């Protein structure tokens, strides 16, 4: 089992910055994908960024609306993932969810955190 705990959500003015953290505990496979997703009121959950780890793979992928403004990173020793968000816009307002997918034996095991609220408003 895996537990994901997000933190760092807050109210911030447009143009401001925030850093979200996701602390993972439990059994984490060497091959996995960690990522951030977000869901605004009345909208579907969407990809923000993912980081694939394992073997020779270390790929990062961003959703189109956050490219150039958000940066995903990971501290493997601390089992913690981060999302640095700069130049925040009102449309970035959403609940941000941490996601981990363990990959092993041809099977994927997804896990989600409880979410953290980010509100961008003046």
GROMACS .gro file of C-alpha atoms in nm:
model
  122
    1UNK     CA    1   0.000   0.000   0.000
    2UNK     CA    2   0.108   0.357  -0.069
    3UNK     CA    3   0.008   0.677   0.110
    4UNK     CA    4   0.044   1.016  -0.055
    5UNK     CA    5   0.013   1.339   0.141
    6UNK     CA    6   0.007   1.674  -0.037
    7UNK     CA    7   0.085   2.009   0.120
    8UNK     CA    8   0.160   2.366   0.019
    9UNK     CA    9  -0.172   2.476  -0.127
   10UNK     CA   10  -0.268   2.833  -0.047
   11UNK     CA   11  -0.428   3.155  -0.166
   12UNK     CA   12  -0.188   3.352  -0.386
   13UNK     CA   13  -0.216   3.661  -0.605
   14UNK     CA   14  -0.183   3.639  -0.983
   15UNK     CA   15   0.182   3.637  -1.081
   16UNK     CA   16   0.284   3.479  -0.753
   17UNK     CA   17   0.451   3.147  -0.679
   18UNK     CA   18   0.381   2.838  -0.472
   19UNK     CA   19   0.557   2.509  -0.413
   20UNK     CA   20   0.353   2.198  -0.355
   21UNK     CA   21   0.494   1.889  -0.188
   22UNK     CA   22   0.381   1.527  -0.198
   23UNK     CA   23   0.525   1.292   0.061
   24UNK     CA   24   0.501   0.925  -0.032
   25UNK     CA   25   0.521   0.635   0.209
   26UNK     CA   26   0.479   0.262   0.171
   27UNK     CA   27   0.600   0.030  -0.102
   28UNK     CA   28   0.727   0.225  -0.402
   29UNK     CA   29   0.847   0.026  -0.700
   30UNK     CA   30   1.170   0.118  -0.874
   31UNK     CA   31   0.970   0.165  -1.193
   32UNK     CA   32   0.701   0.421  -1.132
   33UNK     CA   33   0.540   0.738  -1.250
   34UNK     CA   34   0.473   1.023  -1.009
   35UNK     CA   35   0.271   1.321  -1.112
   36UNK     CA   36   0.046   1.611  -1.037
   37UNK     CA   37  -0.308   1.649  -1.163
   38UNK     CA   38  -0.561   1.920  -1.094
   39UNK     CA   39  -0.935   1.962  -1.099
   40UNK     CA   40  -1.116   2.292  -1.113
   41UNK     CA   41  -1.486   2.323  -1.019
   42UNK     CA   42  -1.706   2.188  -1.296
   43UNK     CA   43  -1.412   2.056  -1.495
   44UNK     CA   44  -1.246   1.719  -1.544
   45UNK     CA   45  -0.923   1.629  -1.374
   46UNK     CA   46  -0.629   1.721  -1.598
   47UNK     CA   47  -0.261   1.644  -1.619
   48UNK     CA   48  -0.022   1.902  -1.477
   49UNK     CA   49   0.308   1.716  -1.486
   50UNK     CA   50   0.450   1.366  -1.455
   51UNK     CA   51   0.794   1.225  -1.384
   52UNK     CA   52   0.873   0.869  -1.493
   53UNK     CA   53   1.145   0.680  -1.307
   54UNK     CA   54   1.303   0.340  -1.347
   55UNK     CA   55   1.584   0.177  -1.541
   56UNK     CA   56   1.723   0.430  -1.783
   57UNK     CA   57   1.399   0.623  -1.790
   58UNK     CA   58   1.371   0.962  -1.629
   59UNK     CA   59   1.116   1.146  -1.836
   60UNK     CA   60   0.923   1.458  -1.750
   61UNK     CA   61   0.599   1.558  -1.915
   62UNK     CA   62   0.396   1.879  -1.870
   63UNK     CA   63   0.044   1.973  -1.955
   64UNK     CA   64   0.032   2.242  -2.223
   65UNK     CA   65  -0.110   2.516  -2.006
   66UNK     CA   66   0.170   2.501  -1.747
   67UNK     CA   67   0.477   2.456  -1.965
   68UNK     CA   68   0.740   2.713  -1.888
   69UNK     CA   69   0.576   2.811  -1.559
   70UNK     CA   70   0.568   2.492  -1.351
   71UNK     CA   71   0.855   2.259  -1.263
   72UNK     CA   72   0.818   1.906  -1.127
   73UNK     CA   73   1.100   1.752  -0.927
   74UNK     CA   74   1.164   1.467  -0.690
   75UNK     CA   75   1.385   1.395  -0.391
   76UNK     CA   76   1.422   1.017  -0.404
   77UNK     CA   77   1.592   0.996  -0.064
   78UNK     CA   78   1.296   1.171   0.099
   79UNK     CA   79   1.032   1.001  -0.119
   80UNK     CA   80   0.895   1.346  -0.185
   81UNK     CA   81   0.781   1.508  -0.506
   82UNK     CA   82   0.751   1.882  -0.562
   83UNK     CA   83   0.572   2.115  -0.797
   84UNK     CA   84   0.717   2.463  -0.823
   85UNK     CA   85   0.453   2.693  -0.969
   86UNK     CA   86   0.554   3.036  -1.094
   87UNK     CA   87   0.363   3.317  -1.262
   88UNK     CA   88   0.036   3.176  -1.135
   89UNK     CA   89  -0.285   3.269  -1.313
   90UNK     CA   90  -0.648   3.267  -1.207
   91UNK     CA   91  -0.705   2.965  -1.430
   92UNK     CA   92  -0.457   2.768  -1.222
   93UNK     CA   93  -0.710   2.768  -0.939
   94UNK     CA   94  -0.794   2.406  -0.862
   95UNK     CA   95  -0.747   2.119  -0.624
   96UNK     CA   96  -0.408   1.967  -0.698
   97UNK     CA   97  -0.369   1.592  -0.657
   98UNK     CA   98  -0.055   1.384  -0.622
   99UNK     CA   99  -0.049   1.057  -0.813
  100UNK     CA  100   0.183   0.758  -0.804
  101UNK     CA  101   0.167   0.460  -1.035
  102UNK     CA  102   0.375   0.159  -0.942
  103UNK     CA  103   0.463  -0.050  -1.246
  104UNK     CA  104   0.567  -0.412  -1.205
  105UNK     CA  105   0.504  -0.746  -1.369
  106UNK     CA  106   0.305  -0.582  -1.646
  107UNK     CA  107   0.056  -0.439  -1.397
  108UNK     CA  108   0.007  -0.077  -1.293
  109UNK     CA  109  -0.104   0.016  -0.942
  110UNK     CA  110  -0.232   0.376  -0.914
  111UNK     CA  111  -0.258   0.575  -0.594
  112UNK     CA  112  -0.393   0.924  -0.522
  113UNK     CA  113  -0.348   1.178  -0.249
  114UNK     CA  114  -0.632   1.369  -0.088
  115UNK     CA  115  -0.559   1.693  -0.274
  116UNK     CA  116  -0.452   2.043  -0.178
  117UNK     CA  117  -0.636   2.362  -0.276
  118UNK     CA  118  -0.461   2.629  -0.480
  119UNK     CA  119  -0.650   2.954  -0.525
  120UNK     CA  120  -0.513   3.232  -0.744
  121UNK     CA  121  -0.700   3.555  -0.685
  122UNK     CA  122  -0.640   3.920  -0.614
   0.00000   0.00000   0.00000
